[in-house]
Amino acid sequence: AVFMDMAASGGYYISIAADRVYAHPTSITGSIGVIFGLVNVKEGLDKIGIKDYSITSGDNKSIGSPTREMTEQQQKILQSIVDDLYQRFVTIVKAGRPDLSREQILKLADGRVYSANQAKSNGLVDDVGYFDEFVKATTSLPNYKGPKGVEKPKIVIYTRSSRELDNIYQASTAESPDLNRIIKQLVFPGSSARFYFLWTP
């Protein structure tokens, strides 16, 4: 795996499956941790007369709703999930970086990001350099097996693209207009809560 500019949190998570982890000199990585972002706007909505009348099957069905106060018990429920996912992240890092003890990883895994040199010093990456160097280093590994008759390895690059879809099969199933959904998007843009392996400054 080669980090270009950013490979923090989830980017670092998936890189652990690789035999070697490399980083460009200006790469940012680390951010070993889990975040569950929530915003509560109940007090503000109360002031303008907007009430949440959601009907649920249990006290915790609407846990994390931005329009309802969260109880201490609900906070504990969500924190327990974050903690569980965090321990899994640490276990994954330990499996991919066997030279680091779990205690060392826990010290590094407080959510902070690291520069490429810091990551190398702490054992989170194997080397710092440039893409062509790493391709050459990978093909020289004892266990590397390239396709017969092919001198250069196949390079796979993952990127996040904002360009238009290439075809209709890349699009999600179209949904009919729904007034409640439209209002929610207008009042609470991006409010769908999820657990993330993500660095979001």
CSV table of N, CA and C in Angstrom, one decimal, residues 45-147:
chain,number,residue,atom,x,y,z
A,45,LEU,N,-35.0,24.2,18.2
A,45,LEU,CA,-36.3,23.9,17.5
A,45,LEU,C,-37.4,24.3,18.5
A,46,ASP,N,-37.2,24.1,19.8
A,46,ASP,CA,-38.3,24.4,20.8
A,46,ASP,C,-38.6,25.9,20.7
A,47,LYS,N,-37.5,26.7,20.5
A,47,LYS,CA,-37.7,28.2,20.5
A,47,LYS,C,-38.5,28.6,19.3
A,48,ILE,N,-38.5,27.9,18.2
A,48,ILE,CA,-39.3,28.3,17.0
A,48,ILE,C,-40.5,27.4,16.8
A,49,GLY,N,-40.9,26.6,17.8
A,49,GLY,CA,-42.1,25.9,17.8
A,49,GLY,C,-42.1,24.6,17.0
A,50,ILE,N,-41.0,24.0,16.7
A,50,ILE,CA,-41.0,22.8,16.0
A,50,ILE,C,-40.8,21.6,17.0
A,51,LYS,N,-41.7,20.7,16.9
A,51,LYS,CA,-41.7,19.5,17.9
A,51,LYS,C,-41.5,18.2,17.1
A,52,ASP,N,-40.8,17.3,17.8
A,52,ASP,CA,-40.6,16.0,17.2
A,52,ASP,C,-41.6,15.0,17.8
A,53,TYR,N,-42.5,14.5,16.9
A,53,TYR,CA,-43.6,13.6,17.4
A,53,TYR,C,-43.3,12.2,16.9
A,54,SER,N,-42.0,11.8,16.7
A,54,SER,CA,-41.7,10.5,16.3
A,54,SER,C,-42.3,9.4,17.3
A,55,ILE,N,-42.9,8.4,16.7
A,55,ILE,CA,-43.4,7.3,17.5
A,55,ILE,C,-42.5,6.1,17.4
A,56,THR,N,-42.0,5.6,18.5
A,56,THR,CA,-41.0,4.6,18.5
A,56,THR,C,-41.5,3.3,19.2
A,57,SER,N,-40.9,2.2,18.9
A,57,SER,CA,-41.2,1.0,19.6
A,57,SER,C,-40.5,0.7,20.9
A,58,GLY,N,-39.6,1.7,21.2
A,58,GLY,CA,-38.8,1.5,22.5
A,58,GLY,C,-38.1,2.8,22.8
A,59,ASP,N,-37.6,3.0,24.0
A,59,ASP,CA,-36.9,4.2,24.4
A,59,ASP,C,-35.7,4.5,23.6
A,60,ASN,N,-35.0,3.5,23.1
A,60,ASN,CA,-33.8,3.7,22.4
A,60,ASN,C,-33.9,3.6,20.9
A,61,LYS,N,-35.1,3.5,20.4
A,61,LYS,CA,-35.2,3.4,18.9
A,61,LYS,C,-34.8,4.7,18.2
A,62,SER,N,-35.0,5.8,18.8
A,62,SER,CA,-34.6,7.1,18.2
A,62,SER,C,-33.3,7.6,18.8
A,63,ILE,N,-32.5,6.7,19.3
A,63,ILE,CA,-31.2,7.1,19.9
A,63,ILE,C,-30.3,7.9,18.9
A,64,GLY,N,-29.8,9.0,19.4
A,64,GLY,CA,-29.0,9.8,18.5
A,64,GLY,C,-29.8,10.8,17.7
A,65,SER,N,-31.1,10.9,17.8
A,65,SER,CA,-31.9,11.8,17.1
A,65,SER,C,-31.5,13.2,17.4
A,66,PRO,N,-31.4,14.1,16.4
A,66,PRO,CA,-31.0,15.5,16.7
A,66,PRO,C,-32.1,16.3,17.3
A,67,THR,N,-33.3,15.7,17.4
A,67,THR,CA,-34.4,16.5,17.9
A,67,THR,C,-34.9,16.0,19.3
A,68,ARG,N,-34.1,15.1,19.9
A,68,ARG,CA,-34.5,14.6,21.2
A,68,ARG,C,-33.2,14.6,22.1
A,69,GLU,N,-33.5,15.0,23.4
A,69,GLU,CA,-32.3,14.9,24.3
A,69,GLU,C,-31.9,13.5,24.5
A,70,MET,N,-30.6,13.3,24.6
A,70,MET,CA,-30.0,12.0,24.8
A,70,MET,C,-29.8,11.7,26.3
A,71,THR,N,-30.3,10.6,26.7
A,71,THR,CA,-30.1,10.2,28.1
A,71,THR,C,-28.7,9.7,28.4
A,72,GLU,N,-28.3,9.7,29.7
A,72,GLU,CA,-27.0,9.2,30.0
A,72,GLU,C,-26.8,7.7,29.6
A,73,GLN,N,-27.9,7.0,29.8
A,73,GLN,CA,-27.9,5.6,29.4
A,73,GLN,C,-27.7,5.4,27.9
A,74,GLN,N,-28.3,6.3,27.1
A,74,GLN,CA,-28.1,6.2,25.6
A,74,GLN,C,-26.7,6.6,25.2
A,75,GLN,N,-26.1,7.6,25.9
A,75,GLN,CA,-24.7,7.9,25.7
A,75,GLN,C,-23.8,6.7,25.9
A,76,LYS,N,-24.1,6.0,27.0
A,76,LYS,CA,-23.3,4.8,27.3
A,76,LYS,C,-23.5,3.7,26.3
A,77,ILE,N,-24.7,3.6,25.7
A,77,ILE,CA,-24.9,2.6,24.7
A,77,ILE,C,-24.0,2.9,23.5
A,78,LEU,N,-24.1,4.2,23.0
A,78,LEU,CA,-23.3,4.5,21.8
A,78,LEU,C,-21.8,4.5,22.1
A,79,GLN,N,-21.4,4.9,23.3
A,79,GLN,CA,-20.0,4.8,23.7
A,79,GLN,C,-19.5,3.4,23.7
A,80,SER,N,-20.3,2.5,24.1
A,80,SER,CA,-19.9,1.1,24.1
A,80,SER,C,-19.7,0.5,22.7
A,81,ILE,N,-20.5,1.0,21.7
A,81,ILE,CA,-20.3,0.6,20.3
A,81,ILE,C,-19.0,1.2,19.8
A,82,VAL,N,-18.8,2.5,20.1
A,82,VAL,CA,-17.5,3.2,19.7
A,82,VAL,C,-16.3,2.4,20.2
A,83,ASP,N,-16.4,2.1,21.5
A,83,ASP,CA,-15.3,1.4,22.2
A,83,ASP,C,-15.0,0.0,21.5
A,84,ASP,N,-16.1,-0.7,21.2
A,84,ASP,CA,-16.0,-2.0,20.6
A,84,ASP,C,-15.3,-1.9,19.2
A,85,LEU,N,-15.8,-0.9,18.4
A,85,LEU,CA,-15.2,-0.8,17.1
A,85,LEU,C,-13.7,-0.3,17.2
A,86,TYR,N,-13.4,0.5,18.2
A,86,TYR,CA,-12.1,1.0,18.4
A,86,TYR,C,-11.1,-0.2,18.8
A,87,GLN,N,-11.6,-1.1,19.6
A,87,GLN,CA,-10.8,-2.2,20.0
A,87,GLN,C,-10.5,-3.1,18.7
A,88,ARG,N,-11.5,-3.2,17.9
A,88,ARG,CA,-11.3,-4.0,16.6
A,88,ARG,C,-10.2,-3.3,15.8
A,89,PHE,N,-10.3,-2.0,15.7
A,89,PHE,CA,-9.3,-1.2,14.9
A,89,PHE,C,-7.9,-1.5,15.4
A,90,VAL,N,-7.8,-1.4,16.7
A,90,VAL,CA,-6.4,-1.6,17.4
A,90,VAL,C,-6.0,-3.1,17.1
A,91,THR,N,-6.9,-4.0,17.1
A,91,THR,CA,-6.6,-5.4,16.8
A,91,THR,C,-6.1,-5.6,15.4
A,92,ILE,N,-6.8,-4.9,14.5
A,92,ILE,CA,-6.4,-4.9,13.1
A,92,ILE,C,-5.0,-4.4,12.9
A,93,VAL,N,-4.7,-3.2,13.5
A,93,VAL,CA,-3.4,-2.6,13.4
A,93,VAL,C,-2.3,-3.6,14.0
A,94,LYS,N,-2.6,-4.2,15.1
A,94,LYS,CA,-1.7,-5.1,15.7
A,94,LYS,C,-1.4,-6.3,14.8
A,95,ALA,N,-2.4,-6.8,14.1
A,95,ALA,CA,-2.2,-7.9,13.2
A,95,ALA,C,-1.3,-7.5,12.0
A,96,GLY,N,-1.4,-6.2,11.5
A,96,GLY,CA,-0.7,-5.8,10.4
A,96,GLY,C,0.7,-5.2,10.8
A,97,ARG,N,0.9,-4.8,12.0
A,97,ARG,CA,2.2,-4.3,12.5
A,97,ARG,C,2.6,-5.1,13.7
A,98,PRO,N,3.0,-6.3,13.5
A,98,PRO,CA,3.4,-7.3,14.5
A,98,PRO,C,4.5,-6.8,15.4
A,99,ASP,N,5.4,-5.9,14.9
A,99,ASP,CA,6.5,-5.5,15.7
A,99,ASP,C,6.1,-4.5,16.8
A,100,LEU,N,4.9,-4.0,16.7
A,100,LEU,CA,4.4,-3.1,17.7
A,100,LEU,C,3.6,-3.9,18.7
A,101,SER,N,3.8,-3.6,20.0
A,101,SER,CA,3.0,-4.2,21.0
A,101,SER,C,1.6,-3.5,21.1
A,102,ARG,N,0.6,-4.2,21.7
A,102,ARG,CA,-0.7,-3.6,21.8
A,102,ARG,C,-0.6,-2.3,22.6
A,103,GLU,N,0.2,-2.3,23.6
A,103,GLU,CA,0.4,-1.1,24.5
A,103,GLU,C,0.9,0.0,23.7
A,104,GLN,N,1.9,-0.2,22.8
A,104,GLN,CA,2.4,0.8,21.9
A,104,GLN,C,1.4,1.4,21.0
A,105,ILE,N,0.6,0.5,20.4
A,105,ILE,CA,-0.5,0.9,19.5
A,105,ILE,C,-1.5,1.8,20.2
A,106,LEU,N,-1.9,1.4,21.4
A,106,LEU,CA,-2.9,2.1,22.2
A,106,LEU,C,-2.4,3.6,22.5
A,107,LYS,N,-1.1,3.7,22.7
A,107,LYS,CA,-0.5,5.0,22.9
A,107,LYS,C,-0.6,5.9,21.6
A,108,LEU,N,-0.4,5.2,20.5
A,108,LEU,CA,-0.5,5.9,19.2
A,108,LEU,C,-1.9,6.2,18.8
A,109,ALA,N,-2.8,5.4,19.3
A,109,ALA,CA,-4.2,5.4,18.8
A,109,ALA,C,-5.1,6.2,19.6
A,110,ASP,N,-4.7,7.5,19.8
A,110,ASP,CA,-5.6,8.4,20.5
A,110,ASP,C,-6.4,9.3,19.6
A,111,GLY,N,-6.4,9.0,18.3
A,111,GLY,CA,-7.1,9.8,17.3
A,111,GLY,C,-6.3,10.8,16.5
A,112,ARG,N,-5.1,11.1,17.0
A,112,ARG,CA,-4.3,12.1,16.3
A,112,ARG,C,-3.8,11.6,15.0
A,113,VAL,N,-3.4,12.5,14.1
A,113,VAL,CA,-2.8,12.2,12.8
A,113,VAL,C,-1.3,12.4,12.9
A,114,TYR,N,-0.6,11.7,12.0
A,114,TYR,CA,0.8,11.8,12.0
A,114,TYR,C,1.3,12.1,10.6
A,115,SER,N,2.5,12.8,10.5
A,115,SER,CA,3.1,13.0,9.3
A,115,SER,C,3.8,11.7,8.8
A,116,ALA,N,4.2,11.7,7.6
A,116,ALA,CA,4.9,10.4,7.1
A,116,ALA,C,6.1,10.0,8.0
A,117,ASN,N,6.9,11.0,8.3
A,117,ASN,CA,8.1,10.7,9.1
A,117,ASN,C,7.8,10.3,10.5
A,118,GLN,N,6.7,10.9,11.1
A,118,GLN,CA,6.3,10.5,12.4
A,118,GLN,C,5.7,9.1,12.4
A,119,ALA,N,5.0,8.8,11.3
A,119,ALA,CA,4.4,7.4,11.2
A,119,ALA,C,5.5,6.4,11.1
A,120,LYS,N,6.6,6.7,10.3
A,120,LYS,CA,7.7,5.8,10.2
A,120,LYS,C,8.4,5.6,11.5
A,121,SER,N,8.6,6.7,12.2
A,121,SER,CA,9.3,6.6,13.5
A,121,SER,C,8.6,5.8,14.5
A,122,ASN,N,7.2,5.8,14.4
A,122,ASN,CA,6.4,5.1,15.3
A,122,ASN,C,6.0,3.7,14.9
A,123,GLY,N,6.6,3.3,13.7
A,123,GLY,CA,6.3,1.9,13.2
A,123,GLY,C,5.0,1.7,12.5
A,124,LEU,N,4.3,2.8,12.2
A,124,LEU,CA,3.0,2.7,11.5
A,124,LEU,C,3.1,2.5,10.0
A,125,VAL,N,4.3,2.9,9.4
A,125,VAL,CA,4.6,2.6,8.0
A,125,VAL,C,6.0,2.1,7.9
A,126,ASP,N,6.3,1.4,6.8
A,126,ASP,CA,7.6,0.8,6.6
A,126,ASP,C,8.6,1.8,6.0
A,127,ASP,N,8.2,2.7,5.2
A,127,ASP,CA,9.2,3.6,4.6
A,127,ASP,C,8.5,4.8,4.1
A,128,VAL,N,9.3,5.9,3.8
A,128,VAL,CA,8.8,7.1,3.3
A,128,VAL,C,9.6,7.4,2.0
A,129,GLY,N,8.9,7.7,0.9
A,129,GLY,CA,9.5,8.0,-0.3
A,129,GLY,C,8.5,8.3,-1.4
A,130,TYR,N,8.8,7.8,-2.6
A,130,TYR,CA,7.9,8.1,-3.8
A,130,TYR,C,7.4,6.9,-4.5
A,131,PHE,N,6.3,7.1,-5.2
A,131,PHE,CA,5.6,6.0,-5.8
A,131,PHE,C,6.4,5.0,-6.6
A,132,ASP,N,7.3,5.5,-7.5
A,132,ASP,CA,8.1,4.6,-8.4
A,132,ASP,C,9.0,3.8,-7.5
A,133,GLU,N,9.6,4.4,-6.5
A,133,GLU,CA,10.5,3.6,-5.6
A,133,GLU,C,9.8,2.5,-4.9
A,134,PHE,N,8.5,2.7,-4.5
A,134,PHE,CA,7.8,1.6,-3.8
A,134,PHE,C,7.3,0.5,-4.8
A,135,VAL,N,7.0,0.9,-6.0
A,135,VAL,CA,6.7,-0.1,-7.0
A,135,VAL,C,7.9,-1.1,-7.2
A,136,LYS,N,9.1,-0.4,-7.4
A,136,LYS,CA,10.3,-1.2,-7.5
A,136,LYS,C,10.6,-2.1,-6.3
A,137,ALA,N,10.4,-1.5,-5.1
A,137,ALA,CA,10.6,-2.2,-3.9
A,137,ALA,C,9.7,-3.4,-3.8
A,138,THR,N,8.4,-3.2,-4.2
A,138,THR,CA,7.4,-4.3,-4.1
A,138,THR,C,7.8,-5.5,-5.0
A,139,THR,N,8.2,-5.2,-6.2
A,139,THR,CA,8.5,-6.2,-7.2
A,139,THR,C,9.8,-7.0,-6.8
A,140,SER,N,10.6,-6.4,-5.9
A,140,SER,CA,11.8,-7.1,-5.5
A,140,SER,C,11.6,-7.9,-4.3
A,141,LEU,N,10.4,-7.9,-3.7
A,141,LEU,CA,10.1,-8.7,-2.5
A,141,LEU,C,10.2,-10.2,-2.8
A,142,PRO,N,10.7,-11.0,-1.9
A,142,PRO,CA,10.9,-12.5,-2.2
A,142,PRO,C,9.5,-13.2,-2.6
A,143,ASN,N,8.4,-12.7,-2.0
A,143,ASN,CA,7.2,-13.4,-2.3
A,143,ASN,C,6.4,-12.8,-3.4
A,144,TYR,N,7.0,-11.8,-4.1
A,144,TYR,CA,6.2,-11.1,-5.2
A,144,TYR,C,6.2,-12.1,-6.4
A,145,LYS,N,5.0,-12.2,-6.9
A,145,LYS,CA,4.8,-13.1,-8.1
A,145,LYS,C,4.0,-12.2,-9.2
A,146,GLY,N,4.7,-11.8,-10.2
A,146,GLY,CA,4.0,-11.0,-11.2
A,146,GLY,C,3.5,-12.0,-12.3
A,147,PRO,N,2.5,-11.5,-13.1
A,147,PRO,CA,2.0,-12.3,-14.2
A,147,PRO,C,3.1,-12.7,-15.2
